[in-house]
Amino acid sequence: MRVLHFYKTYYPDSVGGIEQVIRQLCVGTTRLGVTNTVLSLSRQQDLAPIAFDGHTVHRVPLNFEVASNACSLQALGALSRMAEEADVVHYHFPWPFMDLAHFVARVRKPTVVSYHSDIVRQKRLLRLYQPLKHRFLASVDTIVAASPNYLASSTVLARYRDKTRVITYGLDKSTYPSAEPCRLAHWRARVGPKFFLFVGVLRYYKGLHVLLEAAQGLDYPIVIVGTGPEETALKEQAARLGLKHVIFTGALDEADKVALLSLCYAVAFPSHLRSEAFGISLLEGAMYGKAMISCEIGTGTTYINVDGETGLVAPPSDPAGLRAAMQKLWDNPELARQMGVRAEARYHELFTSEQMALDYTALYKELVARRATESSAAGVGLAGVPPTR
């Protein structure tokens, strides 16, 4: 079974939630006999194929961007050629250029779309894109949502219920480095023994400006790991509010991230818009047995974090509600510990890479078998016998 994944960015150029999902999916399905190839765009000069975690990464030049929509003329030919060699083409949505590339490359193989998120921003451009988006989604064989919450709340997916199913994201803890004693000691000395942790790209929908407002008047240490377009504005906001206990670490490698996940008291994940469709770093918190705070935005964040069971769920864009959740966890260590235990148990029950890989491998086989059956039926004449050649 040969599967081609197509997405705008991937390792080693970019590290984000969707990239991590693709990586975990490739690692897991490779163990089940799937041969995975990833096609992505890159600004790098050396674009030689890369062997990564048991799969192959092919990159083509990123030529230009329109409203954050990465485009590549070379990708059109590459997608056409590589799709011919694949049994299944696995798209990762949203990426408007991908929809166009699918038609220009005339992909004829079985297709699956992992529907990672609705498009929330750029309302005017979205109206122009709507016809292409719906033509693309109507043309693929199967659409996969990452949580029942998102499937139930997406107006786009409501149009395709007959071809949409749920396969949750999963992580494999063995692919993460072990917490090194020297790094644990370093971070314990720097941030103290008890702190809230956020990990992620500092984007507009992460709700970190709300977290900073919620932190005003509290003396709880908050560690914010990551960089991104909102970094400068957030640091300026923290300075205006006099938040001396908020630490911006910038981007960290996996070993430092694991050390902080191991040490933190709880995970704060204040994303307030539907652009946050799931929350991989929230799931990492559950995997490390941490109580969580998130917001109810109708997406996978509250599928990972069940209010009152694995953590607390606050209203979105509500500093007072977020502050109350932080205070409740901070003042009740035993409650936080119990929630962390239940969060880890829920991870093992629902969110392992092994289960995600099993579900996707079964889907790939189903799509290939269905296409074979359709092709066989098309080769039979109206009288029930093969047509004359």
Coordinates of C-alpha atoms in Angstrom, one line a residue:
M1 CA 0.0 0.0 0.0
R2 CA 1.5 3.3 -1.1
V3 CA 0.1 6.6 0.2
L4 CA 1.0 10.1 -0.9
H5 CA 0.4 12.9 1.6
F6 CA 0.1 16.4 0.2
Y7 CA 0.4 19.5 2.4
K8 CA 1.9 22.9 2.1
T9 CA 4.6 22.5 4.8
Y10 CA 6.3 19.6 6.5
Y11 CA 9.5 18.6 8.4
P12 CA 12.2 19.7 8.5
D13 CA 11.1 23.1 7.2
S14 CA 8.1 23.6 9.6
V15 CA 7.0 22.1 12.9
G16 CA 3.3 22.6 13.7
G17 CA 0.2 20.7 14.7
I18 CA -0.7 19.4 11.3
E19 CA 2.9 18.5 10.5
Q20 CA 3.0 16.5 13.7
V21 CA -0.2 14.7 12.8
I22 CA 1.2 13.8 9.4
R23 CA 4.4 12.6 11.0
Q24 CA 2.6 10.5 13.6
L25 CA 0.3 9.1 10.9
C26 CA 3.2 8.1 8.7
V27 CA 5.2 6.5 11.5
G28 CA 2.2 4.5 12.7
T29 CA 1.0 3.3 9.3
T30 CA 4.5 2.4 8.2
R31 CA 4.6 -0.1 11.0
L32 CA 1.5 -1.6 9.4
G33 CA 3.1 -2.0 6.0
V34 CA 2.1 1.3 4.4
T35 CA 4.8 3.0 2.3
N36 CA 4.3 6.8 2.9
T37 CA 5.6 9.7 0.9
V38 CA 5.0 13.4 1.7
L39 CA 5.0 16.1 -0.9
S40 CA 5.3 19.7 0.4
L41 CA 6.5 23.1 -0.5
S42 CA 9.8 24.7 0.7
R43 CA 11.8 27.9 0.6
Q44 CA 15.0 26.0 1.0
Q45 CA 17.7 25.7 -1.8
D46 CA 18.5 22.1 -1.4
L47 CA 15.4 20.2 -2.2
A48 CA 16.8 16.7 -2.4
P49 CA 14.4 14.0 -1.1
I50 CA 14.8 13.3 2.6
A51 CA 14.3 10.1 4.5
F52 CA 12.5 11.0 7.8
D53 CA 11.2 8.6 10.5
G54 CA 10.7 5.8 8.0
H55 CA 9.1 7.7 5.2
T56 CA 10.2 9.9 2.3
V57 CA 9.8 13.7 2.0
H58 CA 9.8 15.3 -1.4
R59 CA 9.8 19.1 -1.5
V60 CA 9.2 21.6 -4.4
P61 CA 9.9 25.3 -4.5
L62 CA 7.4 27.6 -2.9
N63 CA 7.0 30.2 -5.6
F64 CA 4.7 32.8 -4.0
E65 CA 1.9 33.3 -1.4
V66 CA -1.5 34.9 -1.8
A67 CA -3.2 35.7 1.6
S68 CA -1.0 33.0 3.3
N69 CA -1.9 30.5 0.5
A70 CA 1.4 28.9 -0.5
C71 CA 1.6 28.2 -4.3
S72 CA 4.1 26.3 -6.4
L73 CA 3.9 25.6 -10.2
Q74 CA 6.4 22.7 -9.8
A75 CA 3.9 21.1 -7.3
L76 CA 1.4 20.6 -10.1
G77 CA 3.7 18.3 -12.1
A78 CA 5.1 16.6 -9.0
L79 CA 1.6 15.8 -7.7
S80 CA 0.6 14.4 -11.1
R81 CA 3.6 12.1 -11.3
M82 CA 3.7 11.0 -7.7
A83 CA -0.1 10.3 -7.6
E84 CA 0.4 7.9 -10.5
E85 CA 2.8 5.9 -8.3
A86 CA 0.5 5.9 -5.3
D87 CA -2.5 3.7 -4.3
V88 CA -4.1 6.5 -2.3
V89 CA -3.6 10.3 -2.3
H90 CA -4.1 11.8 1.2
Y91 CA -4.8 15.5 1.2
H92 CA -4.6 17.8 4.3
F93 CA -7.2 20.6 4.3
P94 CA -7.3 23.6 4.4
W95 CA -5.0 24.8 1.6
P96 CA -6.8 26.4 -1.4
F97 CA -3.9 25.8 -3.8
M98 CA -4.2 22.1 -3.0
D99 CA -7.8 22.0 -4.2
L100 CA -6.7 23.6 -7.5
A101 CA -3.7 21.3 -7.8
H102 CA -5.9 18.3 -7.5
F103 CA -7.8 19.2 -10.6
V104 CA -4.9 20.5 -12.6
A105 CA -2.9 17.4 -11.9
R106 CA -5.9 15.2 -12.8
V107 CA -5.5 12.9 -9.9
R108 CA -7.5 9.7 -10.6
K109 CA -6.5 7.6 -7.6
P110 CA -8.6 7.0 -4.5
T111 CA -8.5 10.2 -2.3
V112 CA -9.0 11.0 1.3
V113 CA -9.0 14.5 2.9
S114 CA -8.1 15.0 6.5
Y115 CA -10.3 18.0 7.3
H116 CA -8.1 19.8 9.9
S117 CA -10.1 23.0 10.2
D118 CA -12.7 25.3 8.7
I119 CA -11.3 28.5 7.2
V120 CA -12.2 31.3 9.7
R121 CA -10.3 34.4 8.5
Q122 CA -10.3 36.2 5.2
K123 CA -14.0 36.3 4.7
R124 CA -13.9 38.1 1.4
L125 CA -11.4 35.8 -0.2
L126 CA -13.4 32.8 1.2
R127 CA -16.4 33.9 -0.8
L128 CA -14.3 33.7 -4.0
Y129 CA -12.9 30.4 -2.9
Q130 CA -16.2 28.7 -2.0
P131 CA -17.0 27.2 -5.5
L132 CA -13.5 25.6 -5.8
K133 CA -13.6 24.3 -2.2
H134 CA -17.0 22.6 -2.6
R135 CA -16.1 21.2 -6.0
F136 CA -12.9 19.7 -4.4
L137 CA -14.7 18.3 -1.3
A138 CA -17.4 16.9 -3.5
S139 CA -14.9 15.2 -5.8
V140 CA -12.9 13.3 -3.1
D141 CA -13.8 9.8 -1.9
T142 CA -13.8 10.3 1.9
I143 CA -13.4 13.3 4.3
V144 CA -12.1 12.7 7.8
A145 CA -12.8 14.9 10.8
A146 CA -10.6 14.6 13.9
S147 CA -13.3 14.8 16.5
P148 CA -17.1 14.2 16.8
N149 CA -17.3 17.8 18.2
Y150 CA -15.9 19.3 15.0
L151 CA -18.1 17.1 12.7
A152 CA -21.2 18.2 14.6
S153 CA -20.3 21.9 14.6
S154 CA -18.9 22.5 11.1
T155 CA -21.4 23.9 8.6
V156 CA -19.1 22.9 5.8
L157 CA -18.9 19.2 6.8
A158 CA -22.7 19.2 7.3
R159 CA -22.9 19.2 3.5
Y160 CA -20.8 16.0 3.2
R161 CA -22.1 13.9 6.1
D162 CA -22.6 10.9 3.8
K163 CA -18.8 10.7 3.0
T164 CA -17.4 12.0 6.3
R165 CA -16.2 9.9 9.2
V166 CA -14.3 10.6 12.5
I167 CA -10.7 9.4 13.1
T168 CA -9.1 11.2 16.0
Y169 CA -5.5 12.3 16.0
G170 CA -3.1 10.2 18.0
L171 CA 0.4 10.6 19.4
D172 CA 3.1 8.0 20.1
K173 CA 5.0 9.0 23.3
S174 CA 7.9 6.8 22.2
T175 CA 8.7 9.2 19.4
Y176 CA 9.4 11.9 22.0
P177 CA 12.7 12.2 23.7
S178 CA 13.1 11.2 27.4
A179 CA 13.2 14.0 29.9
E180 CA 16.9 14.6 30.6
P181 CA 17.9 15.3 34.2
C182 CA 20.1 18.2 33.3
R183 CA 17.3 19.9 31.4
L184 CA 14.8 19.2 34.2
A185 CA 17.2 20.8 36.6
H186 CA 17.7 23.8 34.3
W187 CA 14.0 24.6 33.9
R188 CA 13.2 23.9 37.5
A189 CA 15.8 26.5 38.5
R190 CA 14.5 29.0 35.9
V191 CA 10.7 28.8 36.3
G192 CA 10.2 27.2 39.7
P193 CA 8.4 24.1 40.8
K194 CA 4.8 25.1 40.0
F195 CA 3.7 26.8 36.7
F196 CA 1.1 26.8 33.9
L197 CA 2.5 25.9 30.5
F198 CA 1.4 26.9 27.0
V199 CA 3.1 25.4 23.9
G200 CA 2.3 26.4 20.4
V201 CA 2.8 28.8 17.5
L202 CA 1.8 32.3 18.7
R203 CA -1.0 32.9 16.3
Y204 CA -4.1 35.2 16.4
Y205 CA -6.5 32.4 17.4
K206 CA -4.5 31.0 20.3
G207 CA -6.2 33.4 22.8
L208 CA -2.9 34.3 24.5
H209 CA -4.0 37.9 24.8
V210 CA -6.9 36.6 26.9
L211 CA -4.6 34.5 29.0
L212 CA -2.4 37.6 29.8
E213 CA -5.5 39.6 30.8
A214 CA -6.5 36.7 33.0
A215 CA -3.1 36.6 34.7
Q216 CA -3.3 40.2 35.7
G217 CA -3.3 40.4 39.5
L218 CA -2.2 36.8 39.9
D219 CA 1.3 35.7 40.8
Y220 CA 1.2 32.3 39.1
P221 CA 4.2 31.6 36.9
I222 CA 3.1 31.1 33.2
V223 CA 5.6 29.7 30.7
I224 CA 4.8 30.4 27.0
V225 CA 6.8 28.3 24.6
G226 CA 6.9 29.1 20.9
T227 CA 7.2 31.9 18.5
G228 CA 5.0 33.4 15.8
P229 CA 3.3 36.5 14.3
E230 CA 1.7 37.6 17.6
E231 CA 4.9 37.4 19.7
T232 CA 5.8 41.1 19.7
A233 CA 2.3 42.2 20.5
L234 CA 2.0 39.7 23.4
K235 CA 5.3 40.7 24.9
E236 CA 4.2 44.4 24.7
Q237 CA 0.9 43.5 26.4
A238 CA 2.6 41.6 29.2
A239 CA 4.9 44.6 29.8
R240 CA 1.9 47.0 29.9
L241 CA 0.1 44.7 32.4
G242 CA 3.3 44.4 34.5
L243 CA 3.3 40.6 34.3
K244 CA 6.7 39.8 35.8
H245 CA 5.8 36.1 36.2
V246 CA 5.1 35.4 32.5
I247 CA 8.1 33.8 30.8
F248 CA 8.4 33.8 27.0
T249 CA 10.9 31.1 26.1
G250 CA 10.8 31.5 22.3
A251 CA 11.1 28.3 20.2
L252 CA 12.5 25.3 22.0
D253 CA 13.7 21.9 20.8
E254 CA 11.8 18.7 21.6
A255 CA 14.0 17.9 24.6
D256 CA 13.3 21.2 26.3
K257 CA 9.6 21.0 25.5
V258 CA 9.4 17.5 27.1
A259 CA 11.2 18.8 30.2
L260 CA 8.6 21.5 30.6
L261 CA 5.7 19.2 29.9
S262 CA 7.1 16.8 32.6
L263 CA 7.5 19.6 35.1
C264 CA 4.5 21.8 34.6
Y265 CA 1.6 21.9 37.1
A266 CA -1.1 22.2 34.4
V267 CA -1.5 23.1 30.7
A268 CA -3.2 26.4 29.8
F269 CA -4.6 26.4 26.2
P270 CA -6.8 29.5 25.8
S271 CA -7.6 29.2 22.0
H272 CA -10.7 31.2 21.4
L273 CA -11.5 30.7 17.7
R274 CA -12.5 27.7 15.6
S275 CA -9.2 28.0 13.7
E276 CA -8.0 25.8 16.6
A277 CA -9.7 22.6 15.4
F278 CA -8.0 20.2 17.8
G279 CA -5.0 21.2 19.7
I280 CA -2.0 18.8 19.4
S281 CA -0.1 20.5 22.2
L282 CA -3.2 20.2 24.4
L283 CA -3.1 16.5 23.7
E284 CA 0.6 16.4 24.5
G285 CA -0.4 17.7 28.0
A286 CA -2.9 14.8 28.4
M287 CA -0.2 12.4 27.3
Y288 CA 2.1 13.7 30.0
G289 CA -0.7 13.4 32.6
K290 CA -1.4 17.0 33.2
A291 CA -4.6 18.8 34.1
M292 CA -5.8 21.1 31.4
I293 CA -7.6 24.4 30.9
S294 CA -9.1 25.1 27.5
C295 CA -12.1 27.1 26.1
E296 CA -15.4 25.8 24.6
I297 CA -15.2 26.6 20.9
G298 CA -17.1 23.6 19.5
T299 CA -13.9 21.8 18.3
G300 CA -11.7 19.0 19.4
T301 CA -10.2 20.9 22.3
T302 CA -13.2 19.9 24.4
Y303 CA -13.0 16.3 23.1
I304 CA -9.5 16.1 24.5
N305 CA -10.3 18.1 27.7
V306 CA -13.6 17.1 29.3
D307 CA -14.8 19.7 31.7
G308 CA -14.6 18.6 35.3
E309 CA -13.0 15.3 34.4
T310 CA -9.6 16.0 32.7
G311 CA -9.5 19.7 33.4
L312 CA -11.6 22.8 33.3
V313 CA -13.3 24.5 30.3
A314 CA -13.9 28.2 30.3
P315 CA -15.9 30.4 27.9
P316 CA -13.8 31.8 25.0
S317 CA -12.5 35.4 25.1
D318 CA -13.4 35.6 28.8
P319 CA -10.5 36.7 31.0
A320 CA -12.6 36.4 34.2
G321 CA -13.7 32.8 33.4
L322 CA -10.1 31.8 32.5
R323 CA -8.8 33.4 35.7
A324 CA -11.3 31.5 37.8
A325 CA -10.3 28.2 36.2
M326 CA -6.6 28.9 36.9
Q327 CA -7.4 29.8 40.5
K328 CA -9.4 26.7 41.0
L329 CA -6.7 24.4 39.8
W330 CA -3.9 26.3 41.5
D331 CA -5.6 26.2 44.9
N332 CA -6.5 22.5 44.6
P333 CA -3.4 20.4 44.0
E334 CA -5.2 17.1 44.6
L335 CA -7.9 18.0 42.1
A336 CA -5.2 18.9 39.5
R337 CA -3.5 15.6 40.2
Q338 CA -6.6 13.5 39.7
M339 CA -7.5 15.4 36.6
G340 CA -4.1 14.7 35.2
V341 CA -4.4 11.0 35.9
R342 CA -7.8 10.9 34.1
A343 CA -6.3 13.0 31.2
E344 CA -3.6 10.4 30.7
A345 CA -6.1 7.6 30.9
R346 CA -8.2 9.3 28.2
Y347 CA -5.2 9.7 26.0
H348 CA -4.5 5.9 26.2
E349 CA -8.1 5.1 25.5
L350 CA -8.7 7.4 22.5
F351 CA -5.7 9.3 21.2
T352 CA -2.8 6.9 20.6
S353 CA -0.9 6.9 17.3
E354 CA -1.4 3.2 17.1
Q355 CA -5.2 3.5 17.0
M356 CA -5.1 6.4 14.5
A357 CA -2.8 4.3 12.2
L358 CA -5.1 1.3 12.4
D359 CA -8.1 3.4 11.5
Y360 CA -6.4 5.1 8.6
T361 CA -4.9 1.9 7.2
A362 CA -8.3 0.3 7.2
L363 CA -9.7 3.3 5.4
Y364 CA -6.9 3.2 2.8
K365 CA -7.7 -0.5 2.1
E366 CA -11.4 0.2 1.9
L367 CA -10.9 3.0 -0.7
V368 CA -8.6 0.8 -2.8
A369 CA -11.0 -2.1 -2.7
R370 CA -14.0 0.1 -3.5
R371 CA -12.2 1.6 -6.5
A372 CA -11.3 -1.9 -7.7
T373 CA -14.9 -3.0 -7.4
E374 CA -16.1 0.1 -9.3
S375 CA -13.5 -0.5 -12.1
S376 CA -14.6 -4.1 -12.4
A377 CA -18.2 -3.2 -12.6
A378 CA -17.5 -0.5 -15.2
G379 CA -15.8 -3.2 -17.3
V380 CA -19.0 -5.3 -17.5
G381 CA -21.5 -4.6 -20.3
L382 CA -25.2 -4.0 -19.8
A383 CA -25.9 -7.6 -20.6
G384 CA -23.7 -8.7 -17.8
V385 CA -20.8 -9.7 -20.0
P386 CA -17.6 -7.9 -20.7
P387 CA -18.0 -5.4 -23.6
T388 CA -16.6 -6.3 -27.0
R389 CA -13.1 -4.9 -27.6

